[in-house]
mmCIF file of C-alpha atoms in Angstrom:
data_model
loop_
_atom_site.group_PDB
_atom_site.id
_atom_site.type_symbol
_atom_site.label_atom_id
_atom_site.label_comp_id
_atom_site.label_asym_id
_atom_site.label_seq_id
_atom_site.Cartn_x
_atom_site.Cartn_y
_atom_site.Cartn_z
ATOM 1 C CA UNK A 1 19.412 -21.785 9.693
ATOM 2 C CA UNK A 2 21.051 -20.450 6.509
ATOM 3 C CA UNK A 3 19.727 -17.248 5.006
ATOM 4 C CA UNK A 4 17.908 -17.565 1.704
ATOM 5 C CA UNK A 5 19.261 -15.131 -0.858
ATOM 6 C CA UNK A 6 16.943 -16.143 -3.669
ATOM 7 C CA UNK A 7 16.792 -13.089 -5.916
ATOM 8 C CA UNK A 8 13.548 -11.226 -6.421
ATOM 9 C CA UNK A 9 12.252 -12.245 -9.870
ATOM 10 C CA UNK A 10 12.856 -9.437 -12.370
ATOM 11 C CA UNK A 11 9.213 -9.244 -13.440
ATOM 12 C CA UNK A 12 8.018 -8.872 -9.839
ATOM 13 C CA UNK A 13 10.659 -6.247 -9.082
ATOM 14 C CA UNK A 14 10.031 -4.210 -12.239
ATOM 15 C CA UNK A 15 6.243 -4.301 -11.899
ATOM 16 C CA UNK A 16 6.433 -3.610 -8.170
ATOM 17 C CA UNK A 17 8.683 -0.593 -8.647
ATOM 18 C CA UNK A 18 6.475 0.618 -11.501
ATOM 19 C CA UNK A 19 3.594 0.461 -9.035
ATOM 20 C CA UNK A 20 5.322 3.182 -7.011
ATOM 21 C CA UNK A 21 5.146 5.643 -9.917
ATOM 22 C CA UNK A 22 1.498 6.664 -9.370
ATOM 23 C CA UNK A 23 2.167 7.285 -5.670
ATOM 24 C CA UNK A 24 5.151 9.509 -6.284
ATOM 25 C CA UNK A 25 3.603 11.007 -9.408
ATOM 26 C CA UNK A 26 0.682 12.259 -7.319
ATOM 27 C CA UNK A 27 3.101 13.761 -4.789
ATOM 28 C CA UNK A 28 4.980 15.546 -7.578
ATOM 29 C CA UNK A 29 1.714 16.720 -9.152
ATOM 30 C CA UNK A 30 0.604 18.138 -5.793
ATOM 31 C CA UNK A 31 3.813 20.159 -5.570
ATOM 32 C CA UNK A 32 3.448 21.406 -9.152
ATOM 33 C CA UNK A 33 -0.233 22.280 -8.726
ATOM 34 C CA UNK A 34 0.326 24.268 -5.564
ATOM 35 C CA UNK A 35 3.369 26.056 -7.021
ATOM 36 C CA UNK A 36 1.144 27.199 -9.897
ATOM 37 C CA UNK A 37 -1.595 28.351 -7.549
ATOM 38 C CA UNK A 38 -3.994 25.566 -8.542
ATOM 39 C CA UNK A 39 -5.927 23.300 -6.222
ATOM 40 C CA UNK A 40 -4.335 19.863 -5.828
ATOM 41 C CA UNK A 41 -7.717 18.228 -5.129
ATOM 42 C CA UNK A 42 -7.547 15.907 -8.151
ATOM 43 C CA UNK A 43 -4.027 14.756 -7.329
ATOM 44 C CA UNK A 44 -5.019 14.121 -3.734
ATOM 45 C CA UNK A 45 -8.011 12.032 -4.793
ATOM 46 C CA UNK A 46 -5.908 10.074 -7.275
ATOM 47 C CA UNK A 47 -3.469 9.273 -4.496
ATOM 48 C CA UNK A 48 -6.183 8.089 -2.105
ATOM 49 C CA UNK A 49 -7.950 5.972 -4.699
ATOM 50 C CA UNK A 50 -4.751 4.398 -6.038
ATOM 51 C CA UNK A 51 -3.533 3.687 -2.522
ATOM 52 C CA UNK A 52 -6.823 1.978 -1.745
ATOM 53 C CA UNK A 53 -6.617 -0.083 -4.927
ATOM 54 C CA UNK A 54 -3.124 -1.300 -4.052
ATOM 55 C CA UNK A 55 -4.172 -2.143 -0.476
ATOM 56 C CA UNK A 56 -7.085 -4.120 -1.938
ATOM 57 C CA UNK A 57 -4.700 -5.913 -4.307
ATOM 58 C CA UNK A 58 -2.495 -6.906 -1.370
ATOM 59 C CA UNK A 59 -5.567 -8.215 0.445
ATOM 60 C CA UNK A 60 -6.168 -10.365 -2.623
ATOM 61 C CA UNK A 61 -2.630 -11.720 -2.291
ATOM 62 C CA UNK A 62 -3.497 -12.719 1.282
ATOM 63 C CA UNK A 63 -6.738 -14.391 0.079
ATOM 64 C CA UNK A 64 -4.748 -16.303 -2.545
ATOM 65 C CA UNK A 65 -2.135 -17.382 -0.016
ATOM 66 C CA UNK A 66 -4.880 -18.603 2.323
ATOM 67 C CA UNK A 67 -6.586 -20.750 -0.276
ATOM 68 C CA UNK A 68 -3.289 -22.038 -1.692
ATOM 69 C CA UNK A 69 -1.861 -23.125 1.667
ATOM 70 C CA UNK A 70 -5.021 -24.515 3.297
ATOM 71 C CA UNK A 71 -7.333 -27.234 2.032
ATOM 72 C CA UNK A 72 -10.150 -25.418 3.794
ATOM 73 C CA UNK A 73 -9.219 -21.820 4.552
ATOM 74 C CA UNK A 74 -10.737 -20.499 7.746
ATOM 75 C CA UNK A 75 -13.036 -17.586 8.311
ATOM 76 C CA UNK A 76 -10.282 -15.701 10.147
ATOM 77 C CA UNK A 77 -7.755 -15.856 7.301
ATOM 78 C CA UNK A 78 -10.277 -15.079 4.591
ATOM 79 C CA UNK A 79 -11.977 -12.438 6.703
ATOM 80 C CA UNK A 80 -8.695 -10.683 7.422
ATOM 81 C CA UNK A 81 -7.810 -10.768 3.741
ATOM 82 C CA UNK A 82 -10.771 -8.518 2.938
ATOM 83 C CA UNK A 83 -9.847 -6.040 5.688
ATOM 84 C CA UNK A 84 -7.595 -3.954 3.380
ATOM 85 C CA UNK A 85 -10.557 -3.380 1.045
ATOM 86 C CA UNK A 86 -12.666 -2.190 3.948
ATOM 87 C CA UNK A 87 -9.861 0.052 5.207
ATOM 88 C CA UNK A 88 -9.532 1.496 1.696
ATOM 89 C CA UNK A 89 -13.251 2.224 1.541
ATOM 90 C CA UNK A 90 -13.128 3.852 4.964
ATOM 91 C CA UNK A 91 -10.173 5.973 3.813
ATOM 92 C CA UNK A 92 -12.187 7.172 0.810
ATOM 93 C CA UNK A 93 -15.040 8.198 3.112
ATOM 94 C CA UNK A 94 -12.610 9.944 5.466
ATOM 95 C CA UNK A 95 -11.009 11.817 2.563
ATOM 96 C CA UNK A 96 -14.475 12.720 1.241
ATOM 97 C CA UNK A 97 -15.351 14.158 4.659
ATOM 98 C CA UNK A 98 -12.466 16.613 4.280
ATOM 99 C CA UNK A 99 -9.713 14.802 6.186
ATOM 100 C CA UNK A 100 -7.245 13.522 3.572
ATOM 101 C CA UNK A 101 -4.282 13.355 5.967
ATOM 102 C CA UNK A 102 -6.229 11.049 8.272
ATOM 103 C CA UNK A 103 -7.170 8.924 5.255
ATOM 104 C CA UNK A 104 -3.541 8.712 4.143
ATOM 105 C CA UNK A 105 -2.401 7.886 7.680
ATOM 106 C CA UNK A 106 -4.933 5.066 7.871
ATOM 107 C CA UNK A 107 -3.773 3.683 4.534
ATOM 108 C CA UNK A 108 -0.103 3.919 5.570
ATOM 109 C CA UNK A 109 -0.912 1.946 8.731
ATOM 110 C CA UNK A 110 -2.732 -0.610 6.599
ATOM 111 C CA UNK A 111 0.358 -1.060 4.413
ATOM 112 C CA UNK A 112 2.520 -1.455 7.519
ATOM 113 C CA UNK A 113 0.195 -4.104 8.932
ATOM 114 C CA UNK A 114 0.184 -5.950 5.609
ATOM 115 C CA UNK A 115 3.988 -5.895 5.583
ATOM 116 C CA UNK A 116 4.119 -7.450 9.050
ATOM 117 C CA UNK A 117 1.601 -10.108 7.997
ATOM 118 C CA UNK A 118 3.570 -10.888 4.827
ATOM 119 C CA UNK A 119 6.894 -11.074 6.655
ATOM 120 C CA UNK A 120 5.409 -13.498 9.180
ATOM 121 C CA UNK A 121 4.062 -15.594 6.321
ATOM 122 C CA UNK A 122 7.567 -15.676 4.853
ATOM 123 C CA UNK A 123 8.943 -16.827 8.225
ATOM 124 C CA UNK A 124 6.338 -19.636 8.243
ATOM 125 C CA UNK A 125 7.344 -20.443 4.666
ATOM 126 C CA UNK A 126 3.834 -19.763 3.385
ATOM 127 C CA UNK A 127 5.296 -17.175 0.992
ATOM 128 C CA UNK A 128 8.698 -17.156 -0.745
ATOM 129 C CA UNK A 129 11.571 -15.327 0.920
ATOM 130 C CA UNK A 130 12.018 -13.002 -2.042
ATOM 131 C CA UNK A 131 8.432 -11.807 -1.617
ATOM 132 C CA UNK A 132 9.188 -10.601 1.903
ATOM 133 C CA UNK A 133 12.169 -8.601 0.634
ATOM 134 C CA UNK A 134 10.135 -7.165 -2.234
ATOM 135 C CA UNK A 135 7.348 -6.131 0.115
ATOM 136 C CA UNK A 136 9.835 -4.407 2.427
ATOM 137 C CA UNK A 137 11.199 -2.304 -0.441
ATOM 138 C CA UNK A 138 7.773 -1.476 -1.862
ATOM 139 C CA UNK A 139 6.131 -0.780 1.489
ATOM 140 C CA UNK A 140 8.959 1.583 2.382
ATOM 141 C CA UNK A 141 8.349 3.483 -0.856
ATOM 142 C CA UNK A 142 4.586 3.507 -0.318
ATOM 143 C CA UNK A 143 4.689 4.656 3.305
ATOM 144 C CA UNK A 144 7.219 7.381 2.467
ATOM 145 C CA UNK A 145 4.903 8.557 -0.332
ATOM 146 C CA UNK A 146 2.033 8.757 2.173
ATOM 147 C CA UNK A 147 4.228 10.824 4.472
ATOM 148 C CA UNK A 148 5.343 13.052 1.590
ATOM 149 C CA UNK A 149 1.838 13.779 0.315
ATOM 150 C CA UNK A 150 0.639 14.452 3.856
ATOM 151 C CA UNK A 151 3.466 16.916 4.470
ATOM 152 C CA UNK A 152 2.985 18.441 1.034
ATOM 153 C CA UNK A 153 -0.685 18.971 1.715
ATOM 154 C CA UNK A 154 -0.123 20.405 5.192
ATOM 155 C CA UNK A 155 2.704 22.719 4.127
ATOM 156 C CA UNK A 156 1.814 23.681 0.560
ATOM 157 C CA UNK A 157 -1.875 23.191 -0.038
ATOM 158 C CA UNK A 158 -3.548 24.670 3.008
#
């Protein structure tokens, strides 16, 4: 089977990369806040909430793929598509309980699971090949941001 090298549409690439700015902006703001002796609590909350919003958005992509590719989407596919929203809500509660690193770890795992699901959908041809490549790039940036804010919190903010 020949490899598909369809380019990622410019709009999707630009908007996707722009979506990384709030993740990395929060990491940078955490570093700046702690270097100035201020609490990074706001930056940490912004990160958790934005991460949850993006996970929820990706769940919506899964919902859309399910209804677009099936005349009658099943409970499993639709039910799984709302899982990222529930994970995001759980992460907010975990962060609120004083465990932001656990919340960020949970969200990073959620993004990894969504990447695997999307890549499998690309292999089944339910999603375009370019989308799988875009998701790999963006998920790498997102997961690295989760690692960076976790390390920043553990090293600088405690």
